[in-house]
C-alpha cells in the first residue's frame, strides 16, 4: 500500500471520528429517546443480532434488491438497445420512457399493491419498475452515440441486424450502461427499503418501521447505519462490474 | 475482375442542394492487379471505394465483380478503413476473429485461421491486448490481419497508412508489397500520396477535383518485386514528375 493510499484512508476517517465524537457528546445533553449515544445504538443492533432478527432482515432485503435489480439491469439493457437502435421505436417510445423517468415511481405503489398484493412479488415488481427506467434511458443514449465507423465496419463485413446488436451495439453502449446501473441501483435500493416499510413489514426497512412505531430510538439509529452500509456494499458490487466490463478502456481508475 | 461502369454519385448537402461527387466513372481492374485511385483531398476517392464494396449505392451506373453485381454478403472482398475501425472493447484476437464469427464459422476453424494469420503478420504475444495498448503500426497490422483472415481475393484499402509516421509508413509499405506478392491479391488502393501510389501500383487512376472524373490512367512499369529503396532511383523521379503534372494540370 502506498503512502498516498494510507493518507487517503486517514483523511476519510477523520470526519467519521469527529462525527461520532460529536454524537457521543451531544447525547450526554439529550434524553436517550430523542438522541441515544452511538454506543447505545450499537447495543440496540447487538440485541437484534442476538435474536437473529438482523441477519434475517438483511438477507431478506438483499434478496429482493439483487433479484429485482438484476432483472431490471438485464431487461433494461435489452429494451434500451431495441429502442435506441430502431429509429421508429425511438420516435414512438422515447417520450413515454422519459415521462416515466421523470415522475416519482412511488405514485404507482397503490396500483402495485392492488395488482400484486403486499408480499415478495409486489416488492420485486416495485423494485424492477423503479430501477429499470434509468437503465433503459442510458443504454438508449449509449446506442445512439456509438461511433458510426464501427457500424460501417460491421456493415462492410456483412453483419445482420442481430449480429450488429450483439457484437457492436452492446459493447458500444457499456460506458452508458454503467452510468445507468449506478443510477438504477440507487433507485432499486430506495424502492426495496420503501416497499419493506410500506407493504408488509419485511427486511431491514420493516424492522425500521416496526421499531419506529414503538420509539426504540437506539435500534432506529443502528438500523440507519446498517442501511447506509448496505448501500455502500451494493455500490462496491457495481464498481466490480464496472472494472470487469470496462477493462478495455485506457486509464480506468 | 472488377468493372466500374458509369458510376455517378451525389450527396444532399447541408443547404439542401445536390453536391455532385462522382461523374460517370468507368474503369476495369484485372485479376492480380494493384490498382490505385489517386486524387486531391475530398475529391470522392473514398466514396468511390465504398461504392465498389457495396457500402454506398451509386445514383446511377453499376459495379460488377467477376460479372456479378456487388453484394456485402460476398466474402471474397475485404475493406480496410482509413480510420482502421478496430473494435476498442475487443482484444486483438477477437478483432481478427470478428469477420469469421460473423460468417458463423465454428470455433476450431476460427482458431486455426487466426493462429495462422497472427503468425503471418508477426502479432504473436499480442493476442490478449486491447487496441489502445498497441502502437499505430501494430494497430495497422491488426487491421491487415483482420482483412486477410477471410482469405479474400480482393482487398479494398482506403488510405490505410495515412495516420502513421513516415518511418512506420515505409516499413508497412514494404510489408504490404510482400503480402500482396505472396497472396496474389487484387488490390484497389486509395491514396493522395504520389510516392505511395508509384511504389505500390501496377496502374494509377488519377481523378479530377470534385466532381471526380477520370483524368488519366497511367501504367507503372517499374520492375518487380519492388522495395521502398526504389524511391531513390531516377526512373522513380521521372514517373513522379509525370504523375504530379497530370494531377495538377
Tab-separated table of C-alpha atoms in Angstrom:
chain	number	residue	atom	x	y	z
A	1	UNK	CA	0.000	0.000	0.000
A	2	UNK	CA	1.313	3.421	-0.938
A	3	UNK	CA	1.622	6.334	1.438
A	4	UNK	CA	-0.873	8.167	-0.785
A	5	UNK	CA	-3.467	5.442	-0.143
A	6	UNK	CA	-2.802	5.432	3.607
A	7	UNK	CA	-3.152	9.196	3.728
A	8	UNK	CA	-6.433	8.936	1.837
A	9	UNK	CA	-7.819	6.440	4.331
A	10	UNK	CA	-6.758	8.625	7.284
A	11	UNK	CA	-8.289	11.724	5.696
A	12	UNK	CA	-11.538	9.906	5.118
A	13	UNK	CA	-11.668	8.532	8.674
A	14	UNK	CA	-11.241	11.949	10.309
A	15	UNK	CA	-14.759	13.282	9.560
A	16	UNK	CA	-16.288	9.997	10.773
A	17	UNK	CA	-14.418	10.137	14.079
A	18	UNK	CA	-15.345	13.796	14.602
A	19	UNK	CA	-18.964	12.961	13.791
A	20	UNK	CA	-19.081	10.035	16.231
A	21	UNK	CA	-17.435	12.111	18.979
A	22	UNK	CA	-19.877	14.959	18.407
A	23	UNK	CA	-22.745	12.488	18.525
A	24	UNK	CA	-21.465	10.958	21.783
A	25	UNK	CA	-21.069	14.414	23.389
A	26	UNK	CA	-24.469	15.607	22.160
A	27	UNK	CA	-26.142	12.505	23.591
A	28	UNK	CA	-24.984	13.462	27.125
A	29	UNK	CA	-27.151	16.564	26.954
A	30	UNK	CA	-30.225	14.924	25.379
A	31	UNK	CA	-32.804	12.413	26.575
A	32	UNK	CA	-31.961	8.918	25.176
A	33	UNK	CA	-35.348	8.616	23.457
A	34	UNK	CA	-34.525	11.673	21.342
A	35	UNK	CA	-30.805	11.012	20.736
A	36	UNK	CA	-29.225	7.824	22.068
A	37	UNK	CA	-25.438	7.640	22.215
A	38	UNK	CA	-23.551	5.781	19.432
A	39	UNK	CA	-22.690	3.038	21.909
A	40	UNK	CA	-26.394	2.643	22.728
A	41	UNK	CA	-27.166	2.382	19.008
A	42	UNK	CA	-24.574	-0.385	18.646
A	43	UNK	CA	-26.077	-2.057	21.715
A	44	UNK	CA	-29.509	-1.920	20.114
A	45	UNK	CA	-28.138	-3.547	16.963
A	46	UNK	CA	-26.433	-6.222	19.045
A	47	UNK	CA	-29.779	-7.024	20.647
A	48	UNK	CA	-31.295	-7.513	17.178
A	49	UNK	CA	-28.347	-9.643	16.082
A	50	UNK	CA	-28.567	-11.893	19.132
A	51	UNK	CA	-32.202	-12.679	18.287
A	52	UNK	CA	-31.124	-13.368	14.642
A	53	UNK	CA	-33.615	-10.702	13.640
A	54	UNK	CA	-30.977	-8.516	11.969
A	55	UNK	CA	-29.280	-11.208	9.892
A	56	UNK	CA	-32.600	-12.474	8.597
A	57	UNK	CA	-33.735	-8.952	7.739
A	58	UNK	CA	-30.520	-8.179	5.854
A	59	UNK	CA	-30.843	-11.417	3.907
A	60	UNK	CA	-34.468	-10.620	3.004
A	61	UNK	CA	-33.554	-7.101	1.891
A	62	UNK	CA	-30.565	-8.206	-0.188
A	63	UNK	CA	-32.589	-10.983	-1.862
A	64	UNK	CA	-35.282	-8.575	-3.054
A	65	UNK	CA	-32.711	-5.970	-4.029
A	66	UNK	CA	-30.396	-8.239	-6.005
A	67	UNK	CA	-33.139	-10.214	-7.709
A	68	UNK	CA	-35.115	-7.090	-8.624
A	69	UNK	CA	-32.124	-5.072	-9.734
A	70	UNK	CA	-30.552	-7.888	-11.764
A	71	UNK	CA	-33.860	-8.346	-13.610
A	72	UNK	CA	-34.108	-4.597	-14.213
A	73	UNK	CA	-30.495	-4.440	-15.458
A	74	UNK	CA	-30.935	-7.268	-17.965
A	75	UNK	CA	-34.399	-6.266	-19.174
A	76	UNK	CA	-33.410	-2.585	-19.221
A	77	UNK	CA	-30.329	-3.250	-21.346
A	78	UNK	CA	-32.379	-5.288	-23.785
A	79	UNK	CA	-35.221	-2.760	-24.069
A	80	UNK	CA	-32.803	0.180	-24.205
A	81	UNK	CA	-30.874	-1.427	-27.068
A	82	UNK	CA	-34.016	-2.022	-29.086
A	83	UNK	CA	-35.429	1.475	-28.535
A	84	UNK	CA	-32.042	3.065	-29.198
A	85	UNK	CA	-31.282	1.074	-32.328
A	86	UNK	CA	-34.571	1.136	-34.217
A	87	UNK	CA	-35.328	4.728	-35.206
A	88	UNK	CA	-39.081	4.213	-35.406
A	89	UNK	CA	-39.196	2.621	-31.960
A	90	UNK	CA	-37.201	5.559	-30.608
A	91	UNK	CA	-39.565	8.112	-32.102
A	92	UNK	CA	-42.611	6.237	-30.874
A	93	UNK	CA	-41.499	5.245	-27.380
A	94	UNK	CA	-38.812	7.584	-26.057
A	95	UNK	CA	-41.204	10.361	-24.897
A	96	UNK	CA	-43.025	7.853	-22.684
A	97	UNK	CA	-39.782	6.469	-21.304
A	98	UNK	CA	-38.690	9.992	-20.356
A	99	UNK	CA	-42.122	10.762	-18.864
A	100	UNK	CA	-41.899	7.685	-16.633
A	101	UNK	CA	-38.297	8.510	-15.795
A	102	UNK	CA	-39.075	11.994	-14.561
A	103	UNK	CA	-42.058	11.110	-12.375
A	104	UNK	CA	-41.733	9.646	-8.854
A	105	UNK	CA	-42.156	5.890	-9.026
A	106	UNK	CA	-43.929	5.657	-5.645
A	107	UNK	CA	-47.131	7.075	-7.148
A	108	UNK	CA	-47.586	3.570	-8.588
A	109	UNK	CA	-47.466	1.909	-5.170
A	110	UNK	CA	-51.283	1.781	-4.701
A	111	UNK	CA	-51.714	0.106	-8.079
A	112	UNK	CA	-48.903	-2.355	-7.448
A	113	UNK	CA	-50.492	-3.322	-4.108
A	114	UNK	CA	-53.857	-3.674	-5.825
A	115	UNK	CA	-52.451	-5.948	-8.517
A	116	UNK	CA	-49.692	-7.872	-6.748
A	117	UNK	CA	-50.586	-7.727	-3.057
A	118	UNK	CA	-48.100	-6.832	-0.336
A	119	UNK	CA	-45.781	-9.844	-0.425
A	120	UNK	CA	-42.483	-10.669	-2.083
A	121	UNK	CA	-43.819	-10.458	-5.680
A	122	UNK	CA	-45.178	-6.965	-5.097
A	123	UNK	CA	-41.851	-5.768	-3.673
A	124	UNK	CA	-39.999	-7.337	-6.575
A	125	UNK	CA	-42.274	-5.699	-9.152
A	126	UNK	CA	-41.853	-2.327	-7.480
A	127	UNK	CA	-38.042	-2.612	-7.370
A	128	UNK	CA	-37.886	-3.579	-11.052
A	129	UNK	CA	-40.296	-0.840	-12.039
A	130	UNK	CA	-38.409	1.837	-10.099
A	131	UNK	CA	-34.944	0.946	-11.337
A	132	UNK	CA	-35.425	-0.146	-14.944
A	133	UNK	CA	-36.071	3.318	-16.397
A	134	UNK	CA	-32.593	4.842	-15.819
A	135	UNK	CA	-31.029	1.707	-17.308
A	136	UNK	CA	-33.260	1.957	-20.390
A	137	UNK	CA	-32.608	5.688	-20.842
A	138	UNK	CA	-28.834	5.357	-20.533
A	139	UNK	CA	-28.495	2.341	-22.807
A	140	UNK	CA	-30.756	4.080	-25.322
A	141	UNK	CA	-28.391	7.082	-25.314
A	142	UNK	CA	-25.328	4.857	-25.485
A	143	UNK	CA	-26.659	3.124	-28.583
A	144	UNK	CA	-27.346	6.418	-30.318
A	145	UNK	CA	-23.826	7.668	-29.642
A	146	UNK	CA	-21.989	4.618	-30.983
A	147	UNK	CA	-19.269	5.573	-33.440
A	148	UNK	CA	-20.666	5.385	-36.947
A	149	UNK	CA	-17.338	3.940	-38.129
A	150	UNK	CA	-17.903	0.772	-36.114
A	151	UNK	CA	-21.358	0.359	-37.574
A	152	UNK	CA	-19.897	0.837	-41.040
A	153	UNK	CA	-17.248	-1.777	-40.236
A	154	UNK	CA	-19.888	-4.333	-39.279
A	155	UNK	CA	-21.820	-3.498	-42.437
A	156	UNK	CA	-18.698	-3.965	-44.554
A	157	UNK	CA	-18.368	-7.435	-43.034
A	158	UNK	CA	-21.949	-8.270	-43.994
A	159	UNK	CA	-23.313	-8.383	-40.408
A	160	UNK	CA	-27.032	-8.994	-39.911
A	161	UNK	CA	-29.083	-6.704	-37.645
A	162	UNK	CA	-28.908	-9.241	-34.828
A	163	UNK	CA	-25.122	-9.637	-35.173
A	164	UNK	CA	-24.804	-5.857	-35.225
A	165	UNK	CA	-26.683	-5.600	-31.914
A	166	UNK	CA	-24.651	-8.359	-30.312
A	167	UNK	CA	-21.138	-7.500	-31.463
A	168	UNK	CA	-21.173	-3.737	-31.913
A	169	UNK	CA	-24.157	-2.087	-30.247
A	170	UNK	CA	-23.961	-3.896	-26.893
A	171	UNK	CA	-20.242	-3.238	-26.448
A	172	UNK	CA	-20.524	0.346	-27.655
A	173	UNK	CA	-23.180	1.115	-25.061
A	174	UNK	CA	-21.319	-0.271	-21.998
A	175	UNK	CA	-19.999	3.079	-20.751
A	176	UNK	CA	-23.527	4.452	-20.690
A	177	UNK	CA	-24.862	1.171	-19.313
A	178	UNK	CA	-22.585	1.513	-16.267
A	179	UNK	CA	-23.895	5.035	-15.636
A	180	UNK	CA	-27.434	3.654	-15.902
A	181	UNK	CA	-26.644	0.849	-13.472
A	182	UNK	CA	-25.348	3.315	-10.870
A	183	UNK	CA	-28.492	5.438	-11.095
A	184	UNK	CA	-30.708	2.359	-11.243
A	185	UNK	CA	-29.104	0.803	-8.188
A	186	UNK	CA	-29.819	3.858	-6.036
A	187	UNK	CA	-33.432	3.722	-7.143
A	188	UNK	CA	-33.644	-0.025	-6.621
A	189	UNK	CA	-32.288	0.304	-3.083
A	190	UNK	CA	-34.705	3.114	-2.238
A	191	UNK	CA	-37.579	1.078	-3.661
A	192	UNK	CA	-36.559	-2.008	-1.676
A	193	UNK	CA	-36.469	-0.179	1.681
A	194	UNK	CA	-39.607	1.808	0.876
A	195	UNK	CA	-41.608	-1.282	-0.053
A	196	UNK	CA	-40.428	-3.066	3.103
A	197	UNK	CA	-41.671	-0.143	5.187
A	198	UNK	CA	-44.999	0.379	3.472
A	199	UNK	CA	-46.089	-3.029	2.106
A	200	UNK	CA	-45.968	-5.931	4.574
A	201	UNK	CA	-43.188	-5.241	7.114
A	202	UNK	CA	-40.141	-7.219	5.937
A	203	UNK	CA	-36.380	-6.897	5.870
A	204	UNK	CA	-34.360	-4.012	7.220
A	205	UNK	CA	-36.985	-1.467	6.173
A	206	UNK	CA	-39.617	-3.480	8.033
A	207	UNK	CA	-37.514	-3.512	11.203
A	208	UNK	CA	-37.036	0.240	10.943
A	209	UNK	CA	-40.785	0.731	10.640
A	210	UNK	CA	-41.504	-1.654	13.497
A	211	UNK	CA	-39.064	-0.073	15.960
A	212	UNK	CA	-40.096	3.435	14.941
A	213	UNK	CA	-43.669	2.742	15.949
A	214	UNK	CA	-42.570	1.840	19.479
A	215	UNK	CA	-39.997	4.649	19.809
A	216	UNK	CA	-36.982	2.349	20.183
A	217	UNK	CA	-34.559	5.074	19.174
A	218	UNK	CA	-31.246	3.158	19.627
A	219	UNK	CA	-32.451	0.467	17.192
A	220	UNK	CA	-33.624	3.126	14.743
A	221	UNK	CA	-30.204	4.759	14.680
A	222	UNK	CA	-28.483	1.385	14.454
A	223	UNK	CA	-30.669	0.353	11.506
A	224	UNK	CA	-29.975	3.604	9.671
A	225	UNK	CA	-26.270	2.824	9.908
A	226	UNK	CA	-26.949	-0.691	8.595
A	227	UNK	CA	-28.903	0.683	5.632
A	228	UNK	CA	-26.128	3.151	4.750
A	229	UNK	CA	-23.559	0.348	4.946
A	230	UNK	CA	-25.646	-1.901	2.694
A	231	UNK	CA	-25.843	0.834	0.073
A	232	UNK	CA	-22.046	1.062	0.103
A	233	UNK	CA	-21.728	-2.692	-0.365
A	234	UNK	CA	-24.116	-2.520	-3.320
A	235	UNK	CA	-22.151	0.307	-4.922
A	236	UNK	CA	-18.981	-1.723	-4.386
A	237	UNK	CA	-20.509	-4.542	-6.411
A	238	UNK	CA	-21.280	-2.094	-9.227
A	239	UNK	CA	-17.647	-0.925	-9.119
A	240	UNK	CA	-16.504	-4.519	-9.611
A	241	UNK	CA	-18.896	-4.954	-12.536
A	242	UNK	CA	-17.598	-1.710	-13.996
A	243	UNK	CA	-13.989	-2.826	-13.714
A	244	UNK	CA	-14.851	-6.087	-15.455
A	245	UNK	CA	-16.900	-4.512	-18.271
A	246	UNK	CA	-14.634	-1.547	-18.938
A	247	UNK	CA	-11.205	-3.138	-18.658
A	248	UNK	CA	-10.669	-2.370	-22.360
A	249	UNK	CA	-10.720	1.385	-21.687
A	250	UNK	CA	-7.490	3.342	-21.430
A	251	UNK	CA	-6.661	4.616	-17.905
A	252	UNK	CA	-9.580	3.426	-15.876
A	253	UNK	CA	-9.246	4.362	-12.208
B	1	UNK	CA	-12.344	-8.985	-62.446
B	2	UNK	CA	-13.878	-5.668	-61.344
B	3	UNK	CA	-15.881	-3.432	-63.674
B	4	UNK	CA	-16.924	0.064	-62.720
B	5	UNK	CA	-19.495	1.232	-65.230
B	6	UNK	CA	-20.719	4.840	-65.481
B	7	UNK	CA	-20.797	5.321	-61.718
B	8	UNK	CA	-22.312	8.660	-60.703
B	9	UNK	CA	-22.967	9.785	-57.129
B	10	UNK	CA	-24.201	12.948	-55.448
B	11	UNK	CA	-24.965	13.791	-51.822
B	12	UNK	CA	-27.529	16.088	-50.295
B	13	UNK	CA	-25.512	18.875	-48.661
B	14	UNK	CA	-26.479	20.909	-45.590
B	15	UNK	CA	-28.236	23.664	-47.539
B	16	UNK	CA	-30.343	21.003	-49.304
B	17	UNK	CA	-28.563	21.401	-52.620
B	18	UNK	CA	-27.123	18.446	-54.529
B	19	UNK	CA	-23.365	18.002	-54.242
B	20	UNK	CA	-22.032	16.115	-57.252
B	21	UNK	CA	-19.219	13.825	-56.088
B	22	UNK	CA	-18.594	11.321	-58.877
B	23	UNK	CA	-19.385	11.796	-62.530
B	24	UNK	CA	-19.535	8.831	-64.909
B	25	UNK	CA	-16.534	6.932	-63.648
B	26	UNK	CA	-15.530	3.951	-65.783
B	27	UNK	CA	-12.648	1.531	-65.413
B	28	UNK	CA	-11.735	-2.122	-65.305
B	29	UNK	CA	-9.382	-3.823	-62.832
B	30	UNK	CA	-7.666	-7.067	-63.837
B	31	UNK	CA	-7.136	-10.090	-61.614
B	32	UNK	CA	-3.963	-9.797	-59.550
B	33	UNK	CA	-3.570	-6.133	-60.345
B	34	UNK	CA	-2.645	-3.382	-57.860
B	35	UNK	CA	-4.880	-0.510	-58.940
B	36	UNK	CA	-4.574	2.833	-57.195
B	37	UNK	CA	-7.054	5.672	-57.193
B	38	UNK	CA	-5.169	8.934	-56.755
B	39	UNK	CA	-6.726	12.331	-56.368
B	40	UNK	CA	-6.770	15.563	-54.373
B	41	UNK	CA	-8.246	15.589	-50.874
B	42	UNK	CA	-12.012	15.473	-50.708
B	43	UNK	CA	-12.479	14.583	-54.373
B	44	UNK	CA	-14.575	11.483	-53.745
B	45	UNK	CA	-11.968	8.692	-53.698
B	46	UNK	CA	-13.359	7.170	-50.519
B	47	UNK	CA	-16.908	7.440	-51.822
B	48	UNK	CA	-15.863	5.581	-54.955
B	49	UNK	CA	-14.190	2.815	-52.948
B	50	UNK	CA	-17.243	2.443	-50.698
B	51	UNK	CA	-19.471	2.147	-53.767
B	52	UNK	CA	-17.190	-0.565	-55.152
B	53	UNK	CA	-17.517	-2.525	-51.879
B	54	UNK	CA	-21.291	-2.007	-51.790
B	55	UNK	CA	-21.290	0.189	-48.675
B	56	UNK	CA	-22.862	3.010	-50.672
B	57	UNK	CA	-25.217	2.766	-53.611
B	58	UNK	CA	-24.457	4.845	-56.724
B	59	UNK	CA	-27.132	7.184	-58.109
B	60	UNK	CA	-26.618	5.519	-61.452
B	61	UNK	CA	-24.191	3.099	-63.027
B	62	UNK	CA	-23.057	-0.215	-61.612
B	63	UNK	CA	-20.223	-2.233	-60.147
B	64	UNK	CA	-19.630	-5.791	-61.302
B	65	UNK	CA	-17.309	-8.206	-59.523
B	66	UNK	CA	-16.495	-11.149	-61.800
B	67	UNK	CA	-19.531	-10.189	-63.827
B	68	UNK	CA	-21.957	-10.182	-60.900
B	69	UNK	CA	-23.450	-7.143	-59.131
B	70	UNK	CA	-21.618	-6.316	-55.938
B	71	UNK	CA	-23.072	-7.554	-52.612
B	72	UNK	CA	-21.958	-7.146	-48.990
B	73	UNK	CA	-22.744	-10.816	-48.356
B	74	UNK	CA	-19.984	-11.841	-50.737
B	75	UNK	CA	-16.914	-12.696	-48.627
B	76	UNK	CA	-14.294	-12.623	-51.380
B	77	UNK	CA	-13.570	-8.964	-50.630
B	78	UNK	CA	-12.157	-7.189	-47.583
B	79	UNK	CA	-12.410	-3.470	-46.939
B	80	UNK	CA	-9.763	-1.632	-44.916
B	81	UNK	CA	-10.858	1.697	-43.484
B	82	UNK	CA	-8.773	4.826	-43.239
B	83	UNK	CA	-9.507	5.040	-39.507
B	84	UNK	CA	-8.792	1.288	-39.078
B	85	UNK	CA	-12.037	0.825	-37.101
B	86	UNK	CA	-10.669	-1.698	-34.654
B	87	UNK	CA	-13.347	-2.512	-32.072
B	88	UNK	CA	-11.966	-0.932	-28.861
B	89	UNK	CA	-13.570	-3.402	-26.434
B	90	UNK	CA	-12.376	-6.484	-28.300
B	91	UNK	CA	-8.887	-7.914	-27.894
B	92	UNK	CA	-6.541	-8.311	-30.868
B	93	UNK	CA	-7.687	-11.919	-31.107
B	94	UNK	CA	-11.398	-11.050	-31.040
B	95	UNK	CA	-10.932	-8.220	-33.519
B	96	UNK	CA	-9.293	-10.545	-36.013
B	97	UNK	CA	-11.941	-13.188	-35.315
B	98	UNK	CA	-14.849	-10.819	-35.958
B	99	UNK	CA	-15.255	-11.445	-39.723
B	100	UNK	CA	-15.163	-15.221	-39.149
B	101	UNK	CA	-17.590	-15.057	-36.218
B	102	UNK	CA	-19.999	-13.036	-38.350
B	103	UNK	CA	-19.700	-15.699	-41.053
B	104	UNK	CA	-20.763	-18.271	-38.460
B	105	UNK	CA	-17.640	-20.434	-38.664
B	106	UNK	CA	-17.022	-22.918	-35.879
B	107	UNK	CA	-14.553	-22.337	-33.062
B	108	UNK	CA	-11.806	-24.743	-34.080
B	109	UNK	CA	-11.838	-23.449	-37.630
B	110	UNK	CA	-11.589	-19.859	-36.376
B	111	UNK	CA	-8.759	-20.746	-34.008
B	112	UNK	CA	-6.719	-22.381	-36.726
B	113	UNK	CA	-7.138	-19.479	-39.144
B	114	UNK	CA	-6.305	-16.847	-36.537
B	115	UNK	CA	-3.202	-18.650	-35.367
B	116	UNK	CA	-2.043	-18.772	-38.946
B	117	UNK	CA	-2.664	-15.101	-39.658
B	118	UNK	CA	-1.155	-13.968	-36.336
B	119	UNK	CA	1.992	-15.908	-37.205
B	120	UNK	CA	1.965	-14.453	-40.732
B	121	UNK	CA	1.650	-10.856	-39.507
B	122	UNK	CA	4.089	-11.280	-36.611
B	123	UNK	CA	1.500	-10.444	-33.979
B	124	UNK	CA	2.415	-13.287	-31.616
B	125	UNK	CA	2.168	-12.337	-27.970
B	126	UNK	CA	-0.298	-9.530	-28.592
B	127	UNK	CA	-3.443	-11.679	-28.813
B	128	UNK	CA	-4.854	-10.501	-25.480
B	129	UNK	CA	-4.003	-6.810	-25.907
B	130	UNK	CA	-6.679	-4.212	-26.486
B	131	UNK	CA	-6.256	-1.830	-29.456
B	132	UNK	CA	-5.401	1.196	-27.295
B	133	UNK	CA	-2.446	-0.711	-25.843
B	134	UNK	CA	-0.803	-1.008	-29.283
B	135	UNK	CA	1.270	1.431	-31.324
B	136	UNK	CA	-0.144	2.845	-34.544
B	137	UNK	CA	1.894	0.423	-36.648
B	138	UNK	CA	0.727	-2.580	-34.629
B	139	UNK	CA	-2.900	-1.468	-34.871
B	140	UNK	CA	-2.369	-1.266	-38.611
B	141	UNK	CA	-1.096	-4.829	-38.651
B	142	UNK	CA	-4.159	-5.997	-36.718
B	143	UNK	CA	-6.393	-4.290	-39.284
B	144	UNK	CA	-4.464	-6.013	-42.101
B	145	UNK	CA	-4.750	-9.358	-40.297
B	146	UNK	CA	-8.498	-8.872	-39.912
B	147	UNK	CA	-8.774	-8.080	-43.614
B	148	UNK	CA	-6.755	-11.151	-44.636
B	149	UNK	CA	-8.226	-13.709	-42.225
B	150	UNK	CA	-11.165	-14.499	-44.506
B	151	UNK	CA	-8.689	-15.263	-47.289
B	152	UNK	CA	-10.140	-12.712	-49.726
B	153	UNK	CA	-9.283	-12.388	-53.406
B	154	UNK	CA	-9.844	-8.640	-53.474
B	155	UNK	CA	-8.580	-6.080	-50.987
B	156	UNK	CA	-10.026	-2.562	-50.910
B	157	UNK	CA	-7.792	-0.179	-48.979
B	158	UNK	CA	-8.773	3.379	-48.131
B	159	UNK	CA	-5.612	5.364	-47.294
B	160	UNK	CA	-4.650	2.720	-44.754
B	161	UNK	CA	-1.259	4.238	-43.948
B	162	UNK	CA	-2.213	7.895	-43.738
B	163	UNK	CA	-2.230	8.079	-39.932
B	164	UNK	CA	1.287	6.715	-39.484
B	165	UNK	CA	4.636	8.437	-39.062
B	166	UNK	CA	6.977	8.447	-42.086
B	167	UNK	CA	9.172	5.618	-40.812
B	168	UNK	CA	6.403	3.174	-39.857
B	169	UNK	CA	4.722	4.046	-43.098
B	170	UNK	CA	7.698	2.899	-45.178
B	171	UNK	CA	8.072	-0.282	-43.152
B	172	UNK	CA	4.425	-1.128	-43.757
B	173	UNK	CA	4.605	-0.234	-47.448
B	174	UNK	CA	7.278	-2.914	-47.759
B	175	UNK	CA	5.154	-5.299	-45.744
B	176	UNK	CA	2.083	-4.690	-47.906
B	177	UNK	CA	4.126	-5.286	-51.064
B	178	UNK	CA	5.307	-8.633	-49.715
B	179	UNK	CA	1.875	-9.740	-48.549
B	180	UNK	CA	0.323	-8.955	-51.898
B	181	UNK	CA	3.048	-10.766	-53.819
B	182	UNK	CA	2.725	-13.814	-51.580
B	183	UNK	CA	-1.055	-13.977	-51.784
B	184	UNK	CA	-1.627	-12.863	-55.351
B	185	UNK	CA	-4.317	-10.398	-54.305
B	186	UNK	CA	-6.194	-7.962	-56.473
B	187	UNK	CA	-5.965	-4.593	-54.732
B	188	UNK	CA	-7.884	-1.368	-55.074
B	189	UNK	CA	-5.971	1.273	-53.190
B	190	UNK	CA	-6.935	4.857	-52.413
B	191	UNK	CA	-4.288	7.422	-51.541
B	192	UNK	CA	-3.313	11.041	-52.022
B	193	UNK	CA	0.403	10.253	-51.772
B	194	UNK	CA	2.062	10.131	-55.194
B	195	UNK	CA	5.112	8.252	-53.864
B	196	UNK	CA	2.986	5.575	-52.244
B	197	UNK	CA	0.936	5.175	-55.402
B	198	UNK	CA	4.054	4.828	-57.564
B	199	UNK	CA	5.723	2.332	-55.290
B	200	UNK	CA	2.745	0.013	-54.933
B	201	UNK	CA	0.732	0.210	-58.139
B	202	UNK	CA	0.522	-1.528	-61.471
B	203	UNK	CA	-1.781	1.225	-62.664
B	204	UNK	CA	-2.711	4.594	-61.237
B	205	UNK	CA	-6.059	6.186	-61.922
B	206	UNK	CA	-5.915	9.953	-61.483
B	207	UNK	CA	-9.142	11.722	-60.539
B	208	UNK	CA	-10.034	15.377	-61.051
B	209	UNK	CA	-11.176	17.609	-58.160
B	210	UNK	CA	-14.886	17.322	-57.317
B	211	UNK	CA	-16.959	16.238	-59.091
B	212	UNK	CA	-14.435	13.473	-59.661
B	213	UNK	CA	-13.942	12.252	-63.186
B	214	UNK	CA	-11.126	10.120	-64.506
B	215	UNK	CA	-8.363	12.368	-65.747
B	216	UNK	CA	-5.994	9.618	-66.815
B	217	UNK	CA	-4.961	6.040	-66.100
B	218	UNK	CA	-1.198	5.516	-66.084
B	219	UNK	CA	0.535	2.123	-66.202
B	220	UNK	CA	3.589	1.928	-63.914
B	221	UNK	CA	6.132	-0.458	-65.408
B	222	UNK	CA	8.708	-0.303	-62.641
B	223	UNK	CA	10.392	-3.707	-62.188
B	224	UNK	CA	9.062	-6.177	-59.609
B	225	UNK	CA	9.482	-7.205	-56.858
B	226	UNK	CA	9.528	-3.633	-55.622
B	227	UNK	CA	11.012	-2.387	-52.380
B	228	UNK	CA	10.979	1.003	-50.678
B	229	UNK	CA	14.561	1.692	-51.850
B	230	UNK	CA	13.116	2.105	-55.350
B	231	UNK	CA	12.101	5.623	-54.342
B	232	UNK	CA	15.701	6.807	-54.767
B	233	UNK	CA	16.064	5.796	-58.426
B	234	UNK	CA	15.996	8.123	-61.411
B	235	UNK	CA	13.195	6.218	-63.074
B	236	UNK	CA	11.048	6.748	-59.990
B	237	UNK	CA	11.710	10.509	-60.064
B	238	UNK	CA	10.798	10.645	-63.744
B	239	UNK	CA	7.482	8.886	-63.104
B	240	UNK	CA	6.825	11.054	-60.058
B	241	UNK	CA	7.096	14.154	-62.247
B	242	UNK	CA	4.726	12.710	-64.838
B	243	UNK	CA	2.086	11.920	-62.192
B	244	UNK	CA	2.464	15.315	-60.485
B	245	UNK	CA	1.995	17.080	-63.805
B	246	UNK	CA	-1.129	15.106	-64.590
B	247	UNK	CA	-2.501	15.641	-61.075
B	248	UNK	CA	-2.133	19.401	-61.192
B	249	UNK	CA	-2.661	20.235	-64.851
